[in-house]
Structure formats: structure tokens, C-alpha cells
């Protein structure tokens, strides 16, 4: 990891904000328990510190995507309940059992594999049953739910701890699919009443108590992403990304800026070059679209983002601020994650999970010394 003095950019991750977001989701979910999705290195923020902070905040249930993410988390949190979303590749049953990981069974094949493993070992191992209520991605479609409900022997050798499904449009509260998925999940739950029930991701928590069931699975909102991008964001901002200015120069018409000459200068302007590019994981699609902030002055990203550099128009910022070595917010209090993602034509999830290893990472708050 690079040093703050030598790095091109500083990524600050506010663990206090993370903990407060966990608290907000927990109070919104009321009687439901609040589990955390920390797949993909906790959405790019560093699973070690994130898991530690959430565990201290009282979280005891975690969701990861891959078996390897589960085994790594098990080393860190010996007592946590860890669910592995991507199912159980055959041949990995013993690893799941050894590390006490709970596989999400996404198909009749997964169910058969896990039941056979239980029979062979004379035990019933814990697992989740995932039913598909409208994603058409993973999980049992309704006919397969009916098939296992009508043949209880298929689950007899499995300790079903969770019956779950996943919402497709929870970030659009008015979308008709939300209600349809809720009804489909209730029907699936009536057919499979064992264990606990879980439907809501972060956005689903904010759709109201009908969607909470026994356990919610929050990810994005913990990390500051707006549960409904078209509405005010109730979550605290967890991430700040500050790039360093390498050079400032005067340019005038008819000059252009950057590769492809995509930005044409039409007036005398000051252009600052910042030591951050798509090679750092800052999306190329922010070029000519997103806004950086210097102090509290909005300084648009002009021209294409290149691998190690991007350019901003600092004409509206005072000279004293637009200087070599100054830090400019690429994501910050005045240009929060959701705005940057929208301007880049994507979602906060993608912006976060791309944050690369070149940034100097600094953690604020949390239980430990952050040096
Ligand atoms: C990633 C994931 C979540 C968390 O979703 P967020 O939108 O990040 O809150 C919950 N459930 C499943 C099945 C997931 O894949």
C-alpha cells in the first residue's frame, strides 16, 4: 500500500459512518435481524476492517459470494454465521463443513449434493434454500419449489436455516415487480415453512415492514449507496477519494485537452492534471461527465480519463487552491458517490468495487488504532 505523501490519491474509509449506517438499517428493519453482505472485499472497501467494524456493531450474520471469501472470513470471525451465496460446487462439500460455512442451495442439483453429503456423514448440515421470485438468475423457480414441497424427503437430510429470495427492483420503490415478488415469496414460504425467511437487500429494507421477514441482507447502503437513487440519501457517506494535482496550466482556444481531443477549450481556462486514472479503478466514463470538487468549488472533469491521469477545469477556483500538491475530491461531501456514479452512467456498486490497490487507504474511526 502506498504512502499518503507519495500516492496519487488518498481513499478515506469512514468506519464510524459504516457503523452508523448499520445502526440505521437495523432500526429501520425493526424486529428483523440485520445481516451484512460483504462479498467482493466488502464492495471494495476492505473486508477485514469492514467485517471487524460490523461485528463490533453487533452484526453476527454475513453473506459472501464465494467459498474462498467464506473461508477467509471464518479465520477472522470464528463465531459468525457465514452464508455463501454462489452455491456449492460439487467436490467442495467438505470445505464447507470444515469451515462451518452455510451454502445457499440455488438448484435441485445443489440440494441433492448437500443432502447426499449429510447422509454420507450421518449428519444434517445447515444450508439455505434460495427460491427465484423474479430475478431469473439463481434459485429454484416455482415448479421446483412445488417439487421439493411435494417430496419432503429431498430436504430431510438438510438443516434448512433460511429460505430466501432476492428482489430485482427494490431501488425503485414504485416498481410493480416488488409487490409481485413479495407475493411469490409468500407463496414459496407457505410451501417451505422451515427455518427463517429472508427477502430484502438494502433497498428492500426501505420498502417497508412487509419486506423484512426474519432477516434482511444489507450491503450497498452500509457503504453509503442510496437505497433509492431518485430520493434523498439517508445513509452516511463512507468513502472519500481525493486525487493530487500534479500540474496546472493555462490553455486557450483553439487548444484541446487529452486523448482524442474530446474537450475543446472555448475560453482562457486553467486546467489541472490529477494523478488518478482508470488504471487506479476510477471509471473512464467520468471523462467529460463527472464533477470534481476543490474546496467547495465544482471543477468539472474535462477530456478523457487516461490510465494514470485525468484533467479538471479549475478556472473557477482561486489560484491559491488550484495548485500543485492540492487534493481534489473525486468523491466527497459535495460530489457524493451516487452523483459520481450517475454522471459516469453507472451505479455506486460499480464505482466502489473498482476502487483499486494504488490508492493510499486510510481508515477513520472503528475500534483500532488507524496508523
Ligand atoms: C449482494 C446481495 C445482497 C446485498 O444487496 P445490496 O443491494 O448490496 O444491499 C443481498 N442478497 C443477495 C442474494 C445478494 O446477492
Short mmCIF file of N, CA and C in Angstrom, two decimals, residues 144-152 191-192:
data_model
loop_
_atom_site.label_atom_id
_atom_site.label_comp_id
_atom_site.label_asym_id
_atom_site.label_seq_id
_atom_site.Cartn_x
_atom_site.Cartn_y
_atom_site.Cartn_z
N UNK A 144 -40.02 -25.97 -9.30
CA UNK A 144 -39.09 -26.76 -8.48
C UNK A 144 -39.39 -26.59 -6.99
N UNK A 145 -39.87 -25.42 -6.60
CA UNK A 145 -40.32 -25.25 -5.21
C UNK A 145 -41.45 -26.22 -4.93
N UNK A 146 -42.39 -26.32 -5.87
CA UNK A 146 -43.51 -27.24 -5.70
C UNK A 146 -43.01 -28.68 -5.63
N UNK A 147 -42.00 -28.98 -6.44
CA UNK A 147 -41.48 -30.36 -6.47
C UNK A 147 -40.88 -30.74 -5.12
N UNK A 148 -40.07 -29.85 -4.50
CA UNK A 148 -39.49 -30.25 -3.21
C UNK A 148 -40.51 -30.18 -2.09
N UNK A 149 -41.49 -29.26 -2.22
CA UNK A 149 -42.52 -29.21 -1.18
C UNK A 149 -43.35 -30.50 -1.21
N UNK A 150 -43.54 -31.05 -2.41
CA UNK A 150 -44.35 -32.27 -2.55
C UNK A 150 -43.55 -33.53 -2.25
N UNK A 151 -42.25 -33.39 -2.02
CA UNK A 151 -41.40 -34.56 -1.78
C UNK A 151 -40.43 -34.22 -0.64
N UNK A 152 -40.97 -34.16 0.60
CA UNK A 152 -40.19 -33.66 1.74
C UNK A 152 -38.90 -34.44 1.96
N UNK A 191 -45.09 -22.94 1.09
CA UNK A 191 -44.72 -24.30 0.68
C UNK A 191 -43.50 -24.81 1.44
N UNK A 192 -42.61 -23.87 1.84
CA UNK A 192 -41.36 -24.24 2.52
C UNK A 192 -41.26 -23.45 3.83
#
